[in-house]
PDB file of C-alpha atoms and ligand atoms in Angstrom:
ATOM      1  CA  MET A   1       7.533 -14.661  38.764  1.00  0.00           C
ATOM      2  CA  GLY A   2       6.760 -16.503  35.378  1.00  0.00           C
ATOM      3  CA  GLY A   3       9.910 -15.967  33.331  1.00  0.00           C
ATOM      4  CA  PHE A   4      13.345 -15.801  34.566  1.00  0.00           C
ATOM      5  CA  ASP A   5      14.059 -12.183  34.437  1.00  0.00           C
ATOM      6  CA  ARG A   6      17.026 -10.739  36.700  1.00  0.00           C
ATOM      7  CA  ASP A   7      14.443  -8.898  38.909  1.00  0.00           C
ATOM      8  CA  TRP A   8      12.799 -12.177  39.907  1.00  0.00           C
ATOM      9  CA  LEU A   9      16.084 -13.865  40.450  1.00  0.00           C
ATOM     10  CA  ARG A  10      17.218 -11.073  42.721  1.00  0.00           C
ATOM     11  CA  LEU A  11      13.982 -11.163  44.677  1.00  0.00           C
ATOM     12  CA  ARG A  12      14.186 -14.820  45.292  1.00  0.00           C
ATOM     13  CA  ALA A  13      17.842 -14.908  46.073  1.00  0.00           C
ATOM     14  CA  PRO A  14      17.772 -14.047  49.855  1.00  0.00           C
ATOM     15  CA  PHE A  15      14.942 -16.630  50.384  1.00  0.00           C
ATOM     16  CA  ASP A  16      17.125 -19.214  48.485  1.00  0.00           C
ATOM     17  CA  ASP A  17      20.047 -18.429  50.599  1.00  0.00           C
ATOM     18  CA  ALA A  18      18.109 -18.688  53.881  1.00  0.00           C
ATOM     19  CA  ALA A  19      16.524 -21.940  52.774  1.00  0.00           C
ATOM     20  CA  ARG A  20      19.519 -23.846  51.524  1.00  0.00           C
ATOM     21  CA  ASP A  21      20.740 -26.789  53.704  1.00  0.00           C
ATOM     22  CA  ALA A  22      24.092 -25.994  55.203  1.00  0.00           C
ATOM     23  CA  THR A  23      24.966 -29.384  55.896  1.00  0.00           C
ATOM     24  CA  LEU A  24      24.801 -30.582  52.157  1.00  0.00           C
ATOM     25  CA  THR A  25      26.909 -27.467  51.169  1.00  0.00           C
ATOM     26  CA  ARG A  26      29.538 -28.748  53.641  1.00  0.00           C
ATOM     27  CA  ARG A  27      29.296 -32.163  52.202  1.00  0.00           C
ATOM     28  CA  LEU A  28      30.103 -30.667  48.619  1.00  0.00           C
ATOM     29  CA  ALA A  29      32.908 -28.633  50.271  1.00  0.00           C
ATOM     30  CA  ALA A  30      34.497 -31.757  51.771  1.00  0.00           C
ATOM     31  CA  ALA A  31      34.408 -33.543  48.403  1.00  0.00           C
ATOM     32  CA  LEU A  32      36.309 -30.929  46.565  1.00  0.00           C
ATOM     33  CA  PRO A  33      40.152 -30.713  45.882  1.00  0.00           C
ATOM     34  CA  ASP A  34      41.999 -27.468  46.242  1.00  0.00           C
ATOM     35  CA  GLU A  35      41.500 -25.219  43.298  1.00  0.00           C
ATOM     36  CA  PRO A  36      38.182 -27.086  42.193  1.00  0.00           C
ATOM     37  CA  ARG A  37      36.593 -26.328  38.960  1.00  0.00           C
ATOM     38  CA  LEU A  38      32.860 -26.196  39.132  1.00  0.00           C
ATOM     39  CA  LEU A  39      30.068 -26.349  36.575  1.00  0.00           C
ATOM     40  CA  ASP A  40      26.799 -24.593  37.400  1.00  0.00           C
ATOM     41  CA  LEU A  41      23.920 -25.723  35.178  1.00  0.00           C
ATOM     42  CA  ALA A  42      21.107 -23.142  34.360  1.00  0.00           C
ATOM     43  CA  ALA A  43      23.339 -20.606  36.289  1.00  0.00           C
ATOM     44  CA  GLY A  44      21.162 -17.464  35.376  1.00  0.00           C
ATOM     45  CA  THR A  45      23.120 -14.534  36.833  1.00  0.00           C
ATOM     46  CA  GLY A  46      25.351 -16.623  39.138  1.00  0.00           C
ATOM     47  CA  ALA A  47      23.372 -16.810  42.358  1.00  0.00           C
ATOM     48  CA  ASN A  48      24.772 -20.402  43.071  1.00  0.00           C
ATOM     49  CA  LEU A  49      28.300 -19.141  42.786  1.00  0.00           C
ATOM     50  CA  ARG A  50      27.567 -16.183  44.976  1.00  0.00           C
ATOM     51  CA  HIS A  51      25.955 -18.507  47.559  1.00  0.00           C
ATOM     52  CA  LEU A  52      28.427 -21.445  47.442  1.00  0.00           C
ATOM     53  CA  SER A  53      31.920 -20.010  46.862  1.00  0.00           C
ATOM     54  CA  PRO A  54      32.593 -18.386  50.207  1.00  0.00           C
ATOM     55  CA  ARG A  55      31.157 -21.374  52.089  1.00  0.00           C
ATOM     56  CA  LEU A  56      33.197 -23.975  50.088  1.00  0.00           C
ATOM     57  CA  ARG A  57      36.408 -22.473  51.550  1.00  0.00           C
ATOM     58  CA  ARG A  58      38.547 -23.801  48.590  1.00  0.00           C
ATOM     59  CA  PRO A  59      41.117 -21.273  47.210  1.00  0.00           C
ATOM     60  CA  GLY A  60      41.532 -20.851  43.547  1.00  0.00           C
ATOM     61  CA  GLN A  61      37.866 -22.038  42.699  1.00  0.00           C
ATOM     62  CA  ARG A  62      37.107 -21.768  38.992  1.00  0.00           C
ATOM     63  CA  TRP A  63      33.486 -21.722  37.734  1.00  0.00           C
ATOM     64  CA  VAL A  64      31.672 -22.209  34.489  1.00  0.00           C
ATOM     65  CA  LEU A  65      28.199 -20.709  34.455  1.00  0.00           C
ATOM     66  CA  ALA A  66      26.248 -22.405  31.793  1.00  0.00           C
ATOM     67  CA  ASP A  67      22.748 -20.914  30.695  1.00  0.00           C
ATOM     68  CA  HIS A  68      20.872 -20.443  27.441  1.00  0.00           C
ATOM     69  CA  ASP A  69      19.884 -16.937  28.179  1.00  0.00           C
ATOM     70  CA  PRO A  70      22.532 -14.229  27.077  1.00  0.00           C
ATOM     71  CA  VAL A  71      20.854 -11.383  28.938  1.00  0.00           C
ATOM     72  CA  LEU A  72      20.986 -13.297  32.297  1.00  0.00           C
ATOM     73  CA  LEU A  73      24.682 -14.312  31.670  1.00  0.00           C
ATOM     74  CA  ASP A  74      25.715 -10.751  30.452  1.00  0.00           C
ATOM     75  CA  THR A  75      24.313  -9.577  33.871  1.00  0.00           C
ATOM     76  CA  ALA A  76      26.400 -12.008  35.953  1.00  0.00           C
ATOM     77  CA  ALA A  77      29.577  -9.685  36.056  1.00  0.00           C
ATOM     78  CA  ALA A  78      27.583  -6.831  37.283  1.00  0.00           C
ATOM     79  CA  GLU A  79      25.888  -8.898  39.923  1.00  0.00           C
ATOM     80  CA  MET A  80      29.147 -10.156  41.124  1.00  0.00           C
ATOM     81  CA  ALA A  81      30.691  -6.802  41.190  1.00  0.00           C
ATOM     82  CA  ALA A  82      27.868  -5.714  43.592  1.00  0.00           C
ATOM     83  CA  CYS A  83      28.964  -8.523  45.999  1.00  0.00           C
ATOM     84  CA  ALA A  84      30.361  -7.586  49.275  1.00  0.00           C
ATOM     85  CA  HIS A  85      32.832 -10.438  49.398  1.00  0.00           C
ATOM     86  CA  PRO A  86      35.508 -11.458  46.847  1.00  0.00           C
ATOM     87  CA  LEU A  87      34.358 -14.012  44.437  1.00  0.00           C
ATOM     88  CA  PRO A  88      36.230 -16.572  42.355  1.00  0.00           C
ATOM     89  CA  ALA A  89      37.078 -16.386  38.676  1.00  0.00           C
ATOM     90  CA  PHE A  90      34.243 -17.515  36.531  1.00  0.00           C
ATOM     91  CA  GLU A  91      33.399 -17.794  32.635  1.00  0.00           C
ATOM     92  CA  THR A  92      29.984 -17.949  31.024  1.00  0.00           C
ATOM     93  CA  ARG A  93      28.907 -20.399  28.607  1.00  0.00           C
ATOM     94  CA  ARG A  94      25.829 -20.137  26.446  1.00  0.00           C
ATOM     95  CA  VAL A  95      24.286 -23.566  26.085  1.00  0.00           C
ATOM     96  CA  ASP A  96      20.717 -24.845  25.453  1.00  0.00           C
ATOM     97  CA  LEU A  97      20.830 -27.461  28.126  1.00  0.00           C
ATOM     98  CA  SER A  98      17.800 -29.329  26.627  1.00  0.00           C
ATOM     99  CA  ARG A  99      19.421 -29.615  23.263  1.00  0.00           C
ATOM    100  CA  ASP A 100      23.296 -29.674  24.082  1.00  0.00           C
ATOM    101  CA  LEU A 101      23.533 -31.125  27.580  1.00  0.00           C
ATOM    102  CA  GLU A 102      26.120 -33.706  26.309  1.00  0.00           C
ATOM    103  CA  SER A 103      28.426 -30.954  24.817  1.00  0.00           C
ATOM    104  CA  LEU A 104      29.323 -30.177  28.461  1.00  0.00           C
ATOM    105  CA  ASP A 105      32.103 -32.544  29.461  1.00  0.00           C
ATOM    106  CA  PHE A 106      31.714 -33.281  33.080  1.00  0.00           C
ATOM    107  CA  ARG A 107      35.280 -34.757  33.141  1.00  0.00           C
ATOM    108  CA  GLN A 108      36.499 -31.261  33.057  1.00  0.00           C
ATOM    109  CA  PHE A 109      34.997 -30.400  36.416  1.00  0.00           C
ATOM    110  CA  ASP A 110      35.382 -31.350  39.937  1.00  0.00           C
ATOM    111  CA  ALA A 111      31.735 -31.048  40.666  1.00  0.00           C
ATOM    112  CA  VAL A 112      28.374 -30.294  38.977  1.00  0.00           C
ATOM    113  CA  VAL A 113      25.894 -27.895  40.706  1.00  0.00           C
ATOM    114  CA  ALA A 114      22.397 -26.473  39.827  1.00  0.00           C
ATOM    115  CA  THR A 115      19.816 -24.602  41.721  1.00  0.00           C
ATOM    116  CA  ALA A 116      16.375 -24.048  40.803  1.00  0.00           C
ATOM    117  CA  LEU A 117      16.411 -26.046  37.705  1.00  0.00           C
ATOM    118  CA  PHE A 118      15.498 -29.450  38.204  1.00  0.00           C
ATOM    119  CA  ASP A 119      11.792 -29.143  38.787  1.00  0.00           C
ATOM    120  CA  LEU A 120      11.659 -27.523  35.150  1.00  0.00           C
ATOM    121  CA  VAL A 121      13.100 -30.584  33.557  1.00  0.00           C
ATOM    122  CA  SER A 122      11.416 -33.878  32.104  1.00  0.00           C
ATOM    123  CA  ALA A 123      12.176 -37.353  33.140  1.00  0.00           C
ATOM    124  CA  ASP A 124      13.884 -37.977  30.018  1.00  0.00           C
ATOM    125  CA  TRP A 125      16.196 -35.010  30.392  1.00  0.00           C
ATOM    126  CA  MET A 126      16.897 -36.010  33.945  1.00  0.00           C
ATOM    127  CA  ASP A 127      17.897 -39.540  32.720  1.00  0.00           C
ATOM    128  CA  ARG A 128      20.330 -37.882  30.208  1.00  0.00           C
ATOM    129  CA  PHE A 129      21.875 -35.869  32.990  1.00  0.00           C
ATOM    130  CA  VAL A 130      22.319 -38.979  35.259  1.00  0.00           C
ATOM    131  CA  ALA A 131      23.660 -40.966  32.372  1.00  0.00           C
ATOM    132  CA  ALA A 132      26.209 -38.217  31.733  1.00  0.00           C
ATOM    133  CA  LEU A 133      27.156 -38.229  35.390  1.00  0.00           C
ATOM    134  CA  ALA A 134      27.452 -41.926  35.443  1.00  0.00           C
ATOM    135  CA  ALA A 135      30.013 -41.838  32.564  1.00  0.00           C
ATOM    136  CA  ALA A 136      31.901 -39.044  34.391  1.00  0.00           C
ATOM    137  CA  PRO A 137      31.044 -39.646  38.163  1.00  0.00           C
ATOM    138  CA  ARG A 138      31.505 -36.283  39.993  1.00  0.00           C
ATOM    139  CA  PRO A 139      29.884 -34.949  43.272  1.00  0.00           C
ATOM    140  CA  VAL A 140      26.717 -32.983  42.441  1.00  0.00           C
ATOM    141  CA  LEU A 141      24.626 -30.651  44.535  1.00  0.00           C
ATOM    142  CA  VAL A 142      21.262 -29.897  43.229  1.00  0.00           C
ATOM    143  CA  THR A 143      19.392 -27.337  45.296  1.00  0.00           C
ATOM    144  CA  LEU A 144      15.913 -25.770  45.509  1.00  0.00           C
ATOM    145  CA  SER A 145      13.701 -28.222  43.531  1.00  0.00           C
ATOM    146  CA  VAL A 146      10.084 -27.775  44.570  1.00  0.00           C
ATOM    147  CA  ASP A 147       8.426 -30.766  46.145  1.00  0.00           C
ATOM    148  CA  GLY A 148       4.743 -29.869  46.090  1.00  0.00           C
ATOM    149  CA  ARG A 149       4.304 -28.581  49.686  1.00  0.00           C
ATOM    150  CA  LEU A 150       2.590 -25.145  49.571  1.00  0.00           C
ATOM    151  CA  ARG A 151       0.802 -23.397  52.606  1.00  0.00           C
ATOM    152  CA  TRP A 152      -0.345 -20.189  53.343  1.00  0.00           C
ATOM    153  CA  SER A 153      -1.380 -18.904  56.903  1.00  0.00           C
ATOM    154  CA  PRO A 154      -4.112 -17.971  57.560  1.00  0.00           C
ATOM    155  CA  GLU A 155      -5.638 -20.257  55.053  1.00  0.00           C
ATOM    156  CA  ASP A 156      -8.168 -19.264  52.374  1.00  0.00           C
ATOM    157  CA  PRO A 157     -11.010 -21.262  50.923  1.00  0.00           C
ATOM    158  CA  GLY A 158      -9.556 -20.926  47.446  1.00  0.00           C
ATOM    159  CA  ASP A 159      -6.073 -22.241  48.395  1.00  0.00           C
ATOM    160  CA  ALA A 160      -6.749 -25.929  47.577  1.00  0.00           C
ATOM    161  CA  ALA A 161      -8.153 -25.364  44.039  1.00  0.00           C
ATOM    162  CA  VAL A 162      -5.300 -22.905  43.293  1.00  0.00           C
ATOM    163  CA  ARG A 163      -2.656 -25.432  44.519  1.00  0.00           C
ATOM    164  CA  GLY A 164      -4.190 -28.099  42.163  1.00  0.00           C
ATOM    165  CA  TRP A 165      -3.942 -25.660  39.207  1.00  0.00           C
ATOM    166  CA  ILE A 166      -0.372 -24.946  40.085  1.00  0.00           C
ATOM    167  CA  GLU A 167       0.591 -28.591  40.475  1.00  0.00           C
ATOM    168  CA  ARG A 168      -0.937 -29.182  36.946  1.00  0.00           C
ATOM    169  CA  HIS A 169       1.081 -26.119  35.593  1.00  0.00           C
ATOM    170  CA  GLN A 170       4.202 -27.439  37.079  1.00  0.00           C
ATOM    171  CA  ALA A 171       3.975 -30.590  34.949  1.00  0.00           C
ATOM    172  CA  THR A 172       3.714 -28.566  31.640  1.00  0.00           C
ATOM    173  CA  ASP A 173       6.697 -28.431  29.194  1.00  0.00           C
ATOM    174  CA  LYS A 174       9.227 -25.788  30.299  1.00  0.00           C
ATOM    175  CA  GLY A 175      11.543 -26.400  27.290  1.00  0.00           C
ATOM    176  CA  PHE A 176      12.700 -29.849  28.485  1.00  0.00           C
ATOM    177  CA  GLY A 177       9.733 -31.876  27.650  1.00  0.00           C
ATOM    178  CA  PRO A 178       6.808 -32.570  30.260  1.00  0.00           C
ATOM    179  CA  ALA A 179       8.215 -31.120  33.514  1.00  0.00           C
ATOM    180  CA  LEU A 180       8.624 -33.329  36.655  1.00  0.00           C
ATOM    181  CA  GLY A 181       7.634 -30.439  38.956  1.00  0.00           C
ATOM    182  CA  PRO A 182       7.270 -31.848  42.463  1.00  0.00           C
ATOM    183  CA  GLU A 183       8.348 -35.250  41.411  1.00  0.00           C
ATOM    184  CA  ALA A 184      11.800 -34.098  40.563  1.00  0.00           C
ATOM    185  CA  PRO A 185      13.585 -34.625  43.776  1.00  0.00           C
ATOM    186  CA  ARG A 186      12.524 -38.210  44.179  1.00  0.00           C
ATOM    187  CA  HIS A 187      13.079 -39.049  40.607  1.00  0.00           C
ATOM    188  CA  LEU A 188      16.687 -37.516  40.777  1.00  0.00           C
ATOM    189  CA  ALA A 189      17.497 -39.205  44.166  1.00  0.00           C
ATOM    190  CA  ASP A 190      16.397 -42.557  42.742  1.00  0.00           C
ATOM    191  CA  ALA A 191      18.092 -42.340  39.489  1.00  0.00           C
ATOM    192  CA  LEU A 192      21.469 -41.372  41.306  1.00  0.00           C
ATOM    193  CA  ARG A 193      21.051 -44.102  43.714  1.00  0.00           C
ATOM    194  CA  ALA A 194      20.429 -46.565  40.984  1.00  0.00           C
ATOM    195  CA  CYS A 195      23.768 -45.433  39.449  1.00  0.00           C
ATOM    196  CA  GLY A 196      25.762 -46.315  42.622  1.00  0.00           C
ATOM    197  CA  PHE A 197      25.789 -42.767  43.947  1.00  0.00           C
ATOM    198  CA  ALA A 198      25.575 -42.076  47.680  1.00  0.00           C
ATOM    199  CA  VAL A 199      22.700 -39.648  48.052  1.00  0.00           C
ATOM    200  CA  GLU A 200      21.622 -37.313  50.736  1.00  0.00           C
ATOM    201  CA  THR A 201      18.415 -35.034  50.715  1.00  0.00           C
ATOM    202  CA  ALA A 202      17.377 -32.120  52.953  1.00  0.00           C
ATOM    203  CA  ALA A 203      14.408 -29.830  52.986  1.00  0.00           C
ATOM    204  CA  SER A 204      15.089 -26.300  51.893  1.00  0.00           C
ATOM    205  CA  ASP A 205      11.816 -24.493  52.212  1.00  0.00           C
ATOM    206  CA  TRP A 206      11.094 -20.963  51.601  1.00  0.00           C
ATOM    207  CA  ILE A 207       9.510 -19.197  54.577  1.00  0.00           C
ATOM    208  CA  ILE A 208       7.925 -16.080  53.535  1.00  0.00           C
ATOM    209  CA  GLY A 209       6.900 -14.050  56.400  1.00  0.00           C
ATOM    210  CA  PRO A 210       4.421 -11.108  57.090  1.00  0.00           C
ATOM    211  CA  ALA A 211       6.906  -8.529  56.180  1.00  0.00           C
ATOM    212  CA  ASP A 212       7.909 -10.054  52.904  1.00  0.00           C
ATOM    213  CA  ALA A 213       5.196  -8.323  50.908  1.00  0.00           C
ATOM    214  CA  ALA A 214       7.227  -7.981  47.540  1.00  0.00           C
ATOM    215  CA  MET A 215       7.935 -11.906  47.682  1.00  0.00           C
ATOM    216  CA  HIS A 216       4.320 -12.704  48.512  1.00  0.00           C
ATOM    217  CA  LEU A 217       3.081 -10.451  45.708  1.00  0.00           C
ATOM    218  CA  ALA A 218       5.433 -11.927  43.055  1.00  0.00           C
ATOM    219  CA  LEU A 219       4.407 -15.447  44.064  1.00  0.00           C
ATOM    220  CA  ILE A 220       0.639 -14.516  44.147  1.00  0.00           C
ATOM    221  CA  GLU A 221       0.934 -13.043  40.542  1.00  0.00           C
ATOM    222  CA  GLY A 222       2.969 -16.115  39.260  1.00  0.00           C
ATOM    223  CA  TYR A 223       0.545 -18.648  40.785  1.00  0.00           C
ATOM    224  CA  ARG A 224      -2.453 -16.516  39.607  1.00  0.00           C
ATOM    225  CA  GLY A 225      -1.021 -16.469  35.911  1.00  0.00           C
ATOM    226  CA  ALA A 226      -0.206 -20.204  36.013  1.00  0.00           C
ATOM    227  CA  ALA A 227      -3.687 -21.201  37.195  1.00  0.00           C
ATOM    228  CA  LEU A 228      -5.410 -18.892  34.740  1.00  0.00           C
ATOM    229  CA  GLU A 229      -3.320 -20.412  31.886  1.00  0.00           C
ATOM    230  CA  ILE A 230      -4.286 -23.995  32.812  1.00  0.00           C
ATOM    231  CA  ALA A 231      -7.831 -23.835  34.468  1.00  0.00           C
ATOM    232  CA  PRO A 232     -11.057 -23.734  32.328  1.00  0.00           C
ATOM    233  CA  GLU A 233     -12.408 -20.382  31.787  1.00  0.00           C
ATOM    234  CA  GLY A 234     -15.302 -20.905  34.148  1.00  0.00           C
ATOM    235  CA  GLU A 235     -12.736 -20.873  36.984  1.00  0.00           C
ATOM    236  CA  SER A 236     -11.245 -17.535  36.275  1.00  0.00           C
ATOM    237  CA  SER A 237     -13.276 -15.401  38.602  1.00  0.00           C
ATOM    238  CA  ALA A 238     -12.605 -17.799  41.529  1.00  0.00           C
ATOM    239  CA  ILE A 239      -8.795 -17.625  40.889  1.00  0.00           C
ATOM    240  CA  GLU A 240      -9.069 -13.669  40.513  1.00  0.00           C
ATOM    241  CA  GLY A 241     -10.955 -13.483  43.862  1.00  0.00           C
ATOM    242  CA  TRP A 242      -8.258 -15.891  45.552  1.00  0.00           C
ATOM    243  CA  ALA A 243      -5.481 -13.548  44.188  1.00  0.00           C
ATOM    244  CA  GLU A 244      -7.221 -10.349  45.371  1.00  0.00           C
ATOM    245  CA  ARG A 245      -7.808 -11.718  48.873  1.00  0.00           C
ATOM    246  CA  ARG A 246      -4.134 -12.919  49.011  1.00  0.00           C
ATOM    247  CA  ARG A 247      -2.853  -9.609  47.729  1.00  0.00           C
ATOM    248  CA  ALA A 248      -4.848  -7.802  50.476  1.00  0.00           C
ATOM    249  CA  ALA A 249      -3.458 -10.185  53.124  1.00  0.00           C
ATOM    250  CA  ALA A 250       0.170  -9.503  51.836  1.00  0.00           C
ATOM    251  CA  ALA A 251      -0.414  -5.717  51.897  1.00  0.00           C
ATOM    252  CA  ALA A 252      -1.847  -5.821  55.374  1.00  0.00           C
ATOM    253  CA  GLY A 253       1.233  -7.645  56.615  1.00  0.00           C
ATOM    254  CA  THR A 254      -0.832 -10.655  57.780  1.00  0.00           C
ATOM    255  CA  LEU A 255       0.196 -13.408  55.382  1.00  0.00           C
ATOM    256  CA  GLU A 256       2.758 -16.170  55.789  1.00  0.00           C
ATOM    257  CA  ALA A 257       3.669 -18.858  53.333  1.00  0.00           C
ATOM    258  CA  LEU A 258       5.781 -22.019  53.114  1.00  0.00           C
ATOM    259  CA  VAL A 259       6.990 -23.339  49.703  1.00  0.00           C
ATOM    260  CA  GLY A 260       8.490 -26.688  50.045  1.00  0.00           C
ATOM    261  CA  HIS A 261      11.792 -27.493  48.290  1.00  0.00           C
ATOM    262  CA  VAL A 262      14.418 -30.157  48.491  1.00  0.00           C
ATOM    263  CA  ASP A 263      18.193 -30.190  48.229  1.00  0.00           C
ATOM    264  CA  ILE A 264      20.108 -33.037  47.036  1.00  0.00           C
ATOM    265  CA  PHE A 265      23.826 -33.945  47.395  1.00  0.00           C
ATOM    266  CA  ALA A 266      25.316 -37.084  45.791  1.00  0.00           C
ATOM    267  CA  GLU A 267      28.848 -38.428  45.301  1.00  0.00           C
ATOM    268  CA  PRO A 268      30.077 -41.528  43.534  1.00  0.00           C
ATOM    269  CA  ARG A 269      30.744 -44.273  46.082  1.00  0.00           C
TER     270      ARG A 269
HETATM  271  C1  LIG B   1      14.687 -20.485  38.089  1.00  0.00           C
HETATM  272  S1  LIG B   1      15.955 -19.822  36.991  1.00  0.00           S
HETATM  273  C2  LIG B   1      17.301 -20.247  38.134  1.00  0.00           C
HETATM  274  C3  LIG B   1      18.632 -19.361  37.747  1.00  0.00           C
HETATM  275  C4  LIG B   1      19.633 -19.515  38.772  1.00  0.00           C
HETATM  276  N1  LIG B   1      19.985 -20.888  38.910  1.00  0.00           N
HETATM  277  C5  LIG B   1      19.325 -18.947  40.198  1.00  0.00           C
HETATM  278  O1  LIG B   1      18.964 -19.713  41.082  1.00  0.00           O
HETATM  279  O2  LIG B   1      19.242 -17.685  40.237  1.00  0.00           O
HETATM  280  C6  LIG B   1      16.050 -21.047  35.863  1.00  0.00           C
HETATM  281  C7  LIG B   1      17.242 -21.023  34.942  1.00  0.00           C
HETATM  282  O3  LIG B   1      17.104 -21.851  33.853  1.00  0.00           O
HETATM  283  C8  LIG B   1      17.552 -21.387  32.633  1.00  0.00           C
HETATM  284  N2  LIG B   1      17.184 -22.198  31.536  1.00  0.00           N
HETATM  285  C9  LIG B   1      15.912 -22.573  31.323  1.00  0.00           C
HETATM  286  N3  LIG B   1      15.891 -23.429  30.224  1.00  0.00           N
HETATM  287  C10 LIG B   1      17.138 -23.577  29.746  1.00  0.00           C
HETATM  288  C11 LIG B   1      17.876 -24.285  28.721  1.00  0.00           C
HETATM  289  N4  LIG B   1      17.062 -25.048  27.892  1.00  0.00           N
HETATM  290  N5  LIG B   1      19.220 -24.374  28.580  1.00  0.00           N
HETATM  291  C12 LIG B   1      19.895 -23.494  29.520  1.00  0.00           C
HETATM  292  N6  LIG B   1      19.257 -22.799  30.618  1.00  0.00           N
HETATM  293  C13 LIG B   1      17.979 -22.949  30.787  1.00  0.00           C
HETATM  294  C14 LIG B   1      17.009 -20.080  32.584  1.00  0.00           C
HETATM  295  O4  LIG B   1      17.616 -19.098  31.767  1.00  0.00           O
HETATM  296  C15 LIG B   1      17.177 -19.640  34.203  1.00  0.00           C
HETATM  297  O5  LIG B   1      18.493 -18.896  34.205  1.00  0.00           O
END
């Protein structure tokens, strides 16, 4: 975890796919015309397109994948080619969304989507996003924003402290100003309602089972790194001890985890 390298995006994709709320996907599909044009914000290698396009059941979809990372965008074509089902036409657009969000004209699209982005952004950026959407009202599907729920089974005496460090780390600047982290879903839903959008939310939790060792290990490493970064030095050995016990449980096939996320669909009334 940690950065957004393609291996991490590939590892999380099946957990994202299983977690996403199917009803809200259907709401988006129902709100689209034939031959819709969709904008995916912070698209990475295009996981959102791969998940949504076959479920939208709209012929002639055209997508724009916007991200600031040229390596991820360059990987999108290869990731699409490896896909079992046919995919719609797409183009990539390199945009720093923090600086240049307003350069994307939402009026050119029939819907705006984003996945695994909104917990990284600040309240100020989210307000800019909602203002842009209010100026060009479009259906919007924002999926997989963390909501702060994080549980392992069996429990470990170090879980509560590590959870606290993670929460503090989630609020640090990820390039958009101080991040909303687990506050993001509520903030977005409230801001959209205040602009007159009809808003629906649904849980989209990752359920990580005893056989999912690679995902457990990636998360443990990410959480360990985040905790070490933010905690005072005196906490390091407790954090390392927690990570060691968690790695052992993952390797033994006895660990389960729930990482809480929320999906949000909103459309202009
Ligand atoms: C957690 S990844 C999600 C990627 C993709 N949506 C997915 O689910 O596979 C977050 C994405 O945000 C992008 N990102 C972060 N900061 C950005 C910025 N300032 N402008 C544009 N994209 C940004 C990263 O490059 C990365 O692709």
